[in-house]
XYZ file of C-alpha atoms in Angstrom:
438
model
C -10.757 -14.153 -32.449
C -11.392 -12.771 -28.856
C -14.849 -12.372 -27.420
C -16.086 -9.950 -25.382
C -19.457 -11.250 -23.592
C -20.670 -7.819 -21.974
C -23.628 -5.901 -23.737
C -24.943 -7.025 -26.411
C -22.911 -7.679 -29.546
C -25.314 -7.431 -32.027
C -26.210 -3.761 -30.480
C -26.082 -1.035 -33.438
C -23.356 1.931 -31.733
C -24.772 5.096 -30.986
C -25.139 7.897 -33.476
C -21.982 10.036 -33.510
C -21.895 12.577 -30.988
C -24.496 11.467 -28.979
C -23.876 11.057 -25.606
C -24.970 7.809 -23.945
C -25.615 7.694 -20.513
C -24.068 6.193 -17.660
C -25.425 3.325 -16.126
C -27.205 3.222 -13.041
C -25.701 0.548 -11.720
C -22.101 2.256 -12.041
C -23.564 5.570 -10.471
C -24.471 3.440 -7.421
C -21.219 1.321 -6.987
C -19.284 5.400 -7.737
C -21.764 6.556 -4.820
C -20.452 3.449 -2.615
C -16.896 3.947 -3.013
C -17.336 7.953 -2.471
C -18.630 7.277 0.860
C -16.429 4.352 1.787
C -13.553 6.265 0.443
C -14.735 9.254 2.961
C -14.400 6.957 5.720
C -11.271 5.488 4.710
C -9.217 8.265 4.203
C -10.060 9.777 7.176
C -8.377 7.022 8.757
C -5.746 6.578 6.296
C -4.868 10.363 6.808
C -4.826 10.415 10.964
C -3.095 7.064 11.119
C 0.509 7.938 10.866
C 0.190 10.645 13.340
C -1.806 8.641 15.868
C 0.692 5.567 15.447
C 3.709 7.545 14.988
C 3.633 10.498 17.193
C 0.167 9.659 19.328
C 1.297 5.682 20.392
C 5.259 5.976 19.992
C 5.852 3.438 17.424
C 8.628 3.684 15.339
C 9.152 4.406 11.593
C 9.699 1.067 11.263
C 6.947 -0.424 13.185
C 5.019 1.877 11.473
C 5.993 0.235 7.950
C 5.945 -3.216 9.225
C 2.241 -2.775 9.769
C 1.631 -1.386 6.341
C 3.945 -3.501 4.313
C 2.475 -6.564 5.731
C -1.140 -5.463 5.514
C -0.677 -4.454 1.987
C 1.016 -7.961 0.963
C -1.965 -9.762 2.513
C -4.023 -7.288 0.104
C -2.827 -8.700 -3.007
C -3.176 -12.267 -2.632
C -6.952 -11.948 -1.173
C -7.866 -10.350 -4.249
C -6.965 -13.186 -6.158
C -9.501 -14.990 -3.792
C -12.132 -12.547 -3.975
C -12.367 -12.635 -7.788
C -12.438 -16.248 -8.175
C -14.919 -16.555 -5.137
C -17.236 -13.767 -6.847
C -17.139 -15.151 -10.154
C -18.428 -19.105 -8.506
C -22.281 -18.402 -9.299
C -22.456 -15.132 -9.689
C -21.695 -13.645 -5.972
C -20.605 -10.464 -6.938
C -22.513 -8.153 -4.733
C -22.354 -10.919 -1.974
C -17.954 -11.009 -1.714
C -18.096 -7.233 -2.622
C -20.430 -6.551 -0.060
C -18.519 -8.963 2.388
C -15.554 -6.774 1.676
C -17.050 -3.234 2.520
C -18.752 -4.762 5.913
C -14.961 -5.838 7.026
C -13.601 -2.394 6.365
C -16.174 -0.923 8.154
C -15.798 -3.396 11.086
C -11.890 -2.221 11.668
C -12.634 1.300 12.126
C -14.852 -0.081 15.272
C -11.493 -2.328 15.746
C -9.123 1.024 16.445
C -12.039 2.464 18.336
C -11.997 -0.370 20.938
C -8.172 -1.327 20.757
C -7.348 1.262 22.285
C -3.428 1.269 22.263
C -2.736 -2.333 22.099
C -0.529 -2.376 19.187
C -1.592 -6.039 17.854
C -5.138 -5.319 18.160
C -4.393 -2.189 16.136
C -2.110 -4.206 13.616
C -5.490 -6.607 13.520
C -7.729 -3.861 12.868
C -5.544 -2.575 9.608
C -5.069 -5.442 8.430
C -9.015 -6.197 8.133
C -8.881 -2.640 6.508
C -6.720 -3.934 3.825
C -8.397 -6.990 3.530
C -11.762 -6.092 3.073
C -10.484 -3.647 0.283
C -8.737 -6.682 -1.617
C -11.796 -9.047 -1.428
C -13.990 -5.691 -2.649
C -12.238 -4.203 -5.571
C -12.289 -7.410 -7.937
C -15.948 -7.852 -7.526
C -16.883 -4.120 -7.527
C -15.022 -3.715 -11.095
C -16.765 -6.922 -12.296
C -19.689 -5.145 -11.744
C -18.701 -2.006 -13.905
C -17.741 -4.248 -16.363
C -20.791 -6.467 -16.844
C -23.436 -3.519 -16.454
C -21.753 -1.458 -19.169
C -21.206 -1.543 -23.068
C -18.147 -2.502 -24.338
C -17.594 0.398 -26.126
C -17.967 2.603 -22.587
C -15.856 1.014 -20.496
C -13.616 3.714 -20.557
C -15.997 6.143 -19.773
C -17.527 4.015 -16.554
C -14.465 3.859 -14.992
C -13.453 7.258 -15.434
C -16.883 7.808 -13.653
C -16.530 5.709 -11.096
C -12.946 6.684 -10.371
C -14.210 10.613 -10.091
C -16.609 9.544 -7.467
C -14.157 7.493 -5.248
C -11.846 10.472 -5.650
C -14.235 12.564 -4.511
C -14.048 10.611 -1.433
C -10.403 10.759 -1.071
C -10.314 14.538 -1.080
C -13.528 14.398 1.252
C -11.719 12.144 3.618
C -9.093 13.965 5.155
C -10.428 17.215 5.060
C -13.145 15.625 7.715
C -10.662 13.934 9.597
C -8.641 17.056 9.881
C -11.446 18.928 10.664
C -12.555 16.590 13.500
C -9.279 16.551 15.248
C -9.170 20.151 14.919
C -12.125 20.708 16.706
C -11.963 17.916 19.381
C -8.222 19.298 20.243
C -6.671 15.688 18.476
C -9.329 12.996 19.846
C -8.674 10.629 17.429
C -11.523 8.148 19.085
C -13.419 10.835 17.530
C -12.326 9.804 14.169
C -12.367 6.295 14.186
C -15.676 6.379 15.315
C -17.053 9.216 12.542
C -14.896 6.732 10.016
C -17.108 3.753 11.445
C -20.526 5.476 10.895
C -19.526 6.988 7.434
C -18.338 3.565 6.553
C -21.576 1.723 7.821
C -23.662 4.191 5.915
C -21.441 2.775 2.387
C -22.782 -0.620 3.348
C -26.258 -0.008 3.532
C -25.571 1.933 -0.368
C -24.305 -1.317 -1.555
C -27.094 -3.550 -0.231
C -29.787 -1.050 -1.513
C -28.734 0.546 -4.452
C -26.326 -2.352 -6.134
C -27.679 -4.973 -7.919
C -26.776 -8.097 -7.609
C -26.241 -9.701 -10.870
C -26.414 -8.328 -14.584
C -30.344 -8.331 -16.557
C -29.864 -10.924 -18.863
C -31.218 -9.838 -22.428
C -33.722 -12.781 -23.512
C -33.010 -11.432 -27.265
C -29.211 -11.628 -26.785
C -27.795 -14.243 -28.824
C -26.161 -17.413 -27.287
C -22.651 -17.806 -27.291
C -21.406 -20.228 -29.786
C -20.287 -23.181 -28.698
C -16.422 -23.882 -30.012
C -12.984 -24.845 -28.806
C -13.129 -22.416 -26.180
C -16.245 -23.405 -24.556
C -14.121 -27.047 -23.438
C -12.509 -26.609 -19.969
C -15.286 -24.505 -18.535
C -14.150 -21.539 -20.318
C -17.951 -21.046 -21.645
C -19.820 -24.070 -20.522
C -22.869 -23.499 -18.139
C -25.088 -20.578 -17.802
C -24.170 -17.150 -17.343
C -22.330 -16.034 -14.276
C -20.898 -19.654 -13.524
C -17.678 -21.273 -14.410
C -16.586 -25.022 -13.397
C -13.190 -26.781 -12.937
C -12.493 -24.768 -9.979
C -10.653 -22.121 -7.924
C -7.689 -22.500 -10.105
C -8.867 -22.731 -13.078
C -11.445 -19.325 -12.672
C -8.583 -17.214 -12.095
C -5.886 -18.780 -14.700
C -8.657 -19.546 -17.255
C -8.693 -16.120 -18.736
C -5.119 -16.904 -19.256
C -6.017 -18.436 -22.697
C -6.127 -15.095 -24.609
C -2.913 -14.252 -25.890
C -4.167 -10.369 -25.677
C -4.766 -11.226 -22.090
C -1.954 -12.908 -21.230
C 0.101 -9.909 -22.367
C -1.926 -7.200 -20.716
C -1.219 -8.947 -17.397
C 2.561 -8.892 -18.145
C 2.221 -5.708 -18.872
C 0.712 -4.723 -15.448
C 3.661 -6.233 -13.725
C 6.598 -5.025 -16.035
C 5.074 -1.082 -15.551
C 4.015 -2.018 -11.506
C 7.894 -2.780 -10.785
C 8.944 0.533 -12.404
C 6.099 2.213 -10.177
C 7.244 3.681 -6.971
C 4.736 4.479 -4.382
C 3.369 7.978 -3.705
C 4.865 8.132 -0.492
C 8.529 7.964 -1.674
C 7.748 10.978 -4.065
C 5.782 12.683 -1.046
C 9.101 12.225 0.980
C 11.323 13.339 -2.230
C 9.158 16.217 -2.640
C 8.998 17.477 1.274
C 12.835 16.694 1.448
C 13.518 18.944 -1.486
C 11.166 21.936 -0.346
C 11.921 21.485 3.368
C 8.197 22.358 4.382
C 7.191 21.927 7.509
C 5.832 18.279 8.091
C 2.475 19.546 9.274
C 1.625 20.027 5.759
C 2.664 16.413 4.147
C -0.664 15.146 4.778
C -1.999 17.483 2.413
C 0.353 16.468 -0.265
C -1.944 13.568 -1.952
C -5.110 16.276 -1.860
C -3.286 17.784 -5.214
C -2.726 14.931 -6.858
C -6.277 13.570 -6.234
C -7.890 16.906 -6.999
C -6.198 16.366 -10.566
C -7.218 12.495 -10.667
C -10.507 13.505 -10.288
C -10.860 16.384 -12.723
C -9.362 14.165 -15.291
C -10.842 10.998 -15.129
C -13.855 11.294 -16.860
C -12.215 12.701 -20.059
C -9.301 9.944 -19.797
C -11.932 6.957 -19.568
C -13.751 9.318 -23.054
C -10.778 9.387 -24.551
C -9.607 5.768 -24.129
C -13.490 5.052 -25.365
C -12.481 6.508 -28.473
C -9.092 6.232 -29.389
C -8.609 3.004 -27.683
C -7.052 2.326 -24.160
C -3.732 1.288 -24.820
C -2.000 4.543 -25.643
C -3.451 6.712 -22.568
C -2.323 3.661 -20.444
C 1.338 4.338 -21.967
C 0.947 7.671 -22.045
C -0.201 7.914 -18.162
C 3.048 5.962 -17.117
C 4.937 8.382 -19.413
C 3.437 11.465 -17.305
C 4.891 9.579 -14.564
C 8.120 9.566 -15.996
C 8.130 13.286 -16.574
C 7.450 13.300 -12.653
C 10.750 11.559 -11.563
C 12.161 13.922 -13.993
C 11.272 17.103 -11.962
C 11.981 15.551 -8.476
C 15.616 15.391 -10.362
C 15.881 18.442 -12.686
C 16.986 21.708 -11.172
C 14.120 23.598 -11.160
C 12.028 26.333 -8.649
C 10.480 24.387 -6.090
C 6.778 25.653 -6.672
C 7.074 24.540 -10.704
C 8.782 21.011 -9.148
C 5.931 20.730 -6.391
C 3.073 21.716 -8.552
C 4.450 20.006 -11.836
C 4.834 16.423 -9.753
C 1.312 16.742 -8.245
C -0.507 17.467 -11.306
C 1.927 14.854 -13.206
C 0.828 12.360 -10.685
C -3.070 12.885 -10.991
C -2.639 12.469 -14.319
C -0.975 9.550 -13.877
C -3.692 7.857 -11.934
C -6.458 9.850 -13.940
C -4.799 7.987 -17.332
C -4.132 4.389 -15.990
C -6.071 3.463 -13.131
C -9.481 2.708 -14.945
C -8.330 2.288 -17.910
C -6.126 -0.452 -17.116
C -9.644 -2.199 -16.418
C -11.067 -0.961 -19.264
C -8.504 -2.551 -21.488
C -8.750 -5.976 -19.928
C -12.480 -6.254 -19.446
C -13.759 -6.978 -23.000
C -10.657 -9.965 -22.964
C -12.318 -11.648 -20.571
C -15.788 -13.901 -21.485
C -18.871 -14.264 -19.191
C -18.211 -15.296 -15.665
C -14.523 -15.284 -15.190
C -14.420 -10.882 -14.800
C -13.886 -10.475 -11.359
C -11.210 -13.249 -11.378
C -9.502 -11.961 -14.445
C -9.416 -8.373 -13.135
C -8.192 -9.883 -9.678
C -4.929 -11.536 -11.468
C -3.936 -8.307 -13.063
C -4.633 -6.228 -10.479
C -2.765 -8.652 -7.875
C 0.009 -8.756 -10.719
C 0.448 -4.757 -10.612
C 0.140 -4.916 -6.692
C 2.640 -7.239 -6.048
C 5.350 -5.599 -8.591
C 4.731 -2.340 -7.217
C 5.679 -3.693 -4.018
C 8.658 -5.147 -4.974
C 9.177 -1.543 -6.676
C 8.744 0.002 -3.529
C 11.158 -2.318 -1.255
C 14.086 -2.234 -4.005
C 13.434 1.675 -4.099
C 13.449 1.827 -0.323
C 17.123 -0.361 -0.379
C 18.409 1.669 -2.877
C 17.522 4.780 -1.417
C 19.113 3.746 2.006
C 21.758 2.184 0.445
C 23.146 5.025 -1.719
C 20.823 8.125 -1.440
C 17.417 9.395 -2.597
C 18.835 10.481 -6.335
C 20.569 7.369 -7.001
C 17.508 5.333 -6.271
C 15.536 8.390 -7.825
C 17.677 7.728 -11.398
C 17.359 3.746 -11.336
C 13.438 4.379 -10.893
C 13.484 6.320 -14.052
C 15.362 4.309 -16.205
C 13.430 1.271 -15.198
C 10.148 2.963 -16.221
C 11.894 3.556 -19.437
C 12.598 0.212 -20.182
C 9.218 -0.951 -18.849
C 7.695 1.605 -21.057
C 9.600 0.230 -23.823
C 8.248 -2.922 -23.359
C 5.020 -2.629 -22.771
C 4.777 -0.436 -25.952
C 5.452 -3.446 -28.092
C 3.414 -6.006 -25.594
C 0.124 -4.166 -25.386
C -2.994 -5.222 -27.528
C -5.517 -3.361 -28.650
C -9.298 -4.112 -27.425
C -11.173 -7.120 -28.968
C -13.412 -4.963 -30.977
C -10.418 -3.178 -32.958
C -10.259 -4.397 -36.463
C -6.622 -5.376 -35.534
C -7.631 -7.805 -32.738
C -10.194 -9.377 -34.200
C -8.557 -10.406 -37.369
C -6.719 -12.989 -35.409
């Protein structure tokens, strides 16, 4: 039997059709990640031009930069989960993780164009984001019923979203009117992202209410090792064994296969960006805009995806979100107008994100017992990081090696194998009837 230790488990559901509402605590961390996203995008949006066409680096410098930044993401997460998890420190390593983001827009803002100060300066960026996003889910997880996780993230996914669309917009707006200043930016990015700070030092709290009338949990073969010894929010036996620990559910184990098998069949956004401006030959001025459509979706739809995976359980909108993606490489291939193949992708690939991104969470939170959930979420969110770029070098070699379609085709029929798999690997959530049998 698996046991999930967030809310209360002796807590009667709600009536049918009622609608419970959203925690506080979930409304605050959305509001945080809205504003941070604000400032983030605007850089995120900008950066390419002002590296690319503003400093004179090269395509390949460019992607150096990224690639590298991005790799250091995924292993600090790890880090920042197991850290977080170590007494409780959620909102201290979250917090730690928003001030360092916010720190390297003042970083491009003073480096002027000294390309290593700049490459220091994303590379905090990408940093503070991977010690951040382990804790901050933690949170969503430990504040909210089991039964809602769905719904939470959704929530809190909208809100970020929100921030993404907000984001470049701004940042567009401000080098519009300053005739391309992009100092201007950075240091708009700086204040917005400052202002996220002070949300998550006033408005998060910094560890779950403890219910006094909340039963114990039992003592039993899983409480040797650490894996429940001690009070709530604390774990012993180390860095190690925080973030393998959760390792001992078989349900787990599987969902963090899982992550990786469908992560290596995932290529980035930016390769179908490229596929999509290569096929419609637009002008380039517009490919910035080209993740606005997809978020726009994202953020209509993730609500009702995180309701939906609430009630029909999480596992088949997590399938059925990589399967939209699927369609997607299918339109970047099948001869069709370009408007159906440019709309179809974009709203193919919000719902994409819309059906997996929280949910993925969702599904794993509830495997994972009282202080080991940022750690647990960092291993499979590290685990779908670090496939997806491997996905995105091997689709990069395969593209240069034999062209766009060829690499376009072995993309798709990897998903379909991953797919495959992970339709026979996936559990269902500890409170199914299924799950709990065992």
């Amino acid at each position: 039997m698996y046991l999930a230790t967030t809310g209360r488990p002796d807590a009667p559901p709600a009536p049918t059709g009622v609608r419970r509402r959203v925690p506080g605590t979930v409304l605050a961390l959305g509001a945080v990640s809205l504003v941070t996203d604000v400032s983030s995008e605007m850089v995120t949006a900008v950066l390419p031009l002002y590296l690319v066409l503003g400093l004179g680096l090269s395509p390949l410098q460019f992607g150096l930069l990224d690639g590298l930044s991005t790799g250091a993401t995924a292993l600090v997460r790890l880090l920042g989960g197991a850290t977080a998890d170590r007494g409780g420190r959620h909102k201290q390593v979250g917090g730690l993780g928003y001030a360092l983001s916010a720190c390297s827009r003042l970083g491009l803002l003073l480096a002027g164009g000294a390309t290593g100060w700049i490459a220091t300066a994303i590379a905090a960026d990408r940093l503070g984001k991977g010690v951040r996003t382990a804790p901050r889910d933690a949170l969503i997880t430990l504040h909210s019923p089991p039964e809602d996780l769905g719904r939470a993230f959704g929530t809190h996914r909208a809100m970020d979203t929100t921030g993404a669309l907000l984001g470049p917009l701004a940042a567009f707006a401000l080098l519009w009117a300053t005739a391309d200043a992009y100092d201007t930016v950075f240091a708009v990015s700086f204040s917005v992202g400052a202002f996220g700070v002070l949300l998550w030092v006033l408005l998060v709290p910094g560890r779950r209410r403890v219910d006094e009338k909340a039963p114990a949990v039992p003592a039993g073969p899983r409480a040797r090792g650490g894996f429940h010894g001690g009070p709530p929010g604390r774990f012993h036996g180390g860095l190690f064994d925080g973030l393998l620990g959760g390792l001992r559910s078989p349900g787990y184990r599987r969902i963090v296969v899982c992550a990786g098998i469908l992560g290596a069949a995932t290529i980035g956004d930016a390769f179908l960006y490229l596929l999509l401006q290569r096929r419609l030959a637009f002008d380039a001025t517009w490919f910035p805009f080209l993740p606005l459509g997809a978020a726009a979706v994202y953020l209509l739809l993730a609500v009702p995806a995180g309701r939906l995976a609430d009630r029909i359980g999480r596992r088949a909108p997590l399938l059925y979100g990589h399967g939209a993606l699927l369609l997607a490489y299918g339109l970047l291939l099948a001869p069709l107008p370009d408007a159906v193949a440019l709309l179809g992708v974009l709203l193919l690939l919000g719902v994409f994100y819309a059906a997996t991104d929280g949910v993925l969470m969702a599904l794993a939170g509830p495997f994972l017992t009282e202080g080991r959930q940022a750690s647990g979420l960092a291993v499979v969110q590290t685990a779908q990081a670090l496939a997806r770029l491997g996905a995105a070098v091997a689709f990069g070699a395969v593209w240069t090696a034999s062209g766009p379609e060829t690499a376009l085709v072995a993309a798709l029929l990897a998903l379909t194998a991953a797919l495959c798999c992970a339709a026979r690997l996936l559990p269902t959530t500890p409170s199914e009837p299924s799950e709990r049998s065992d």
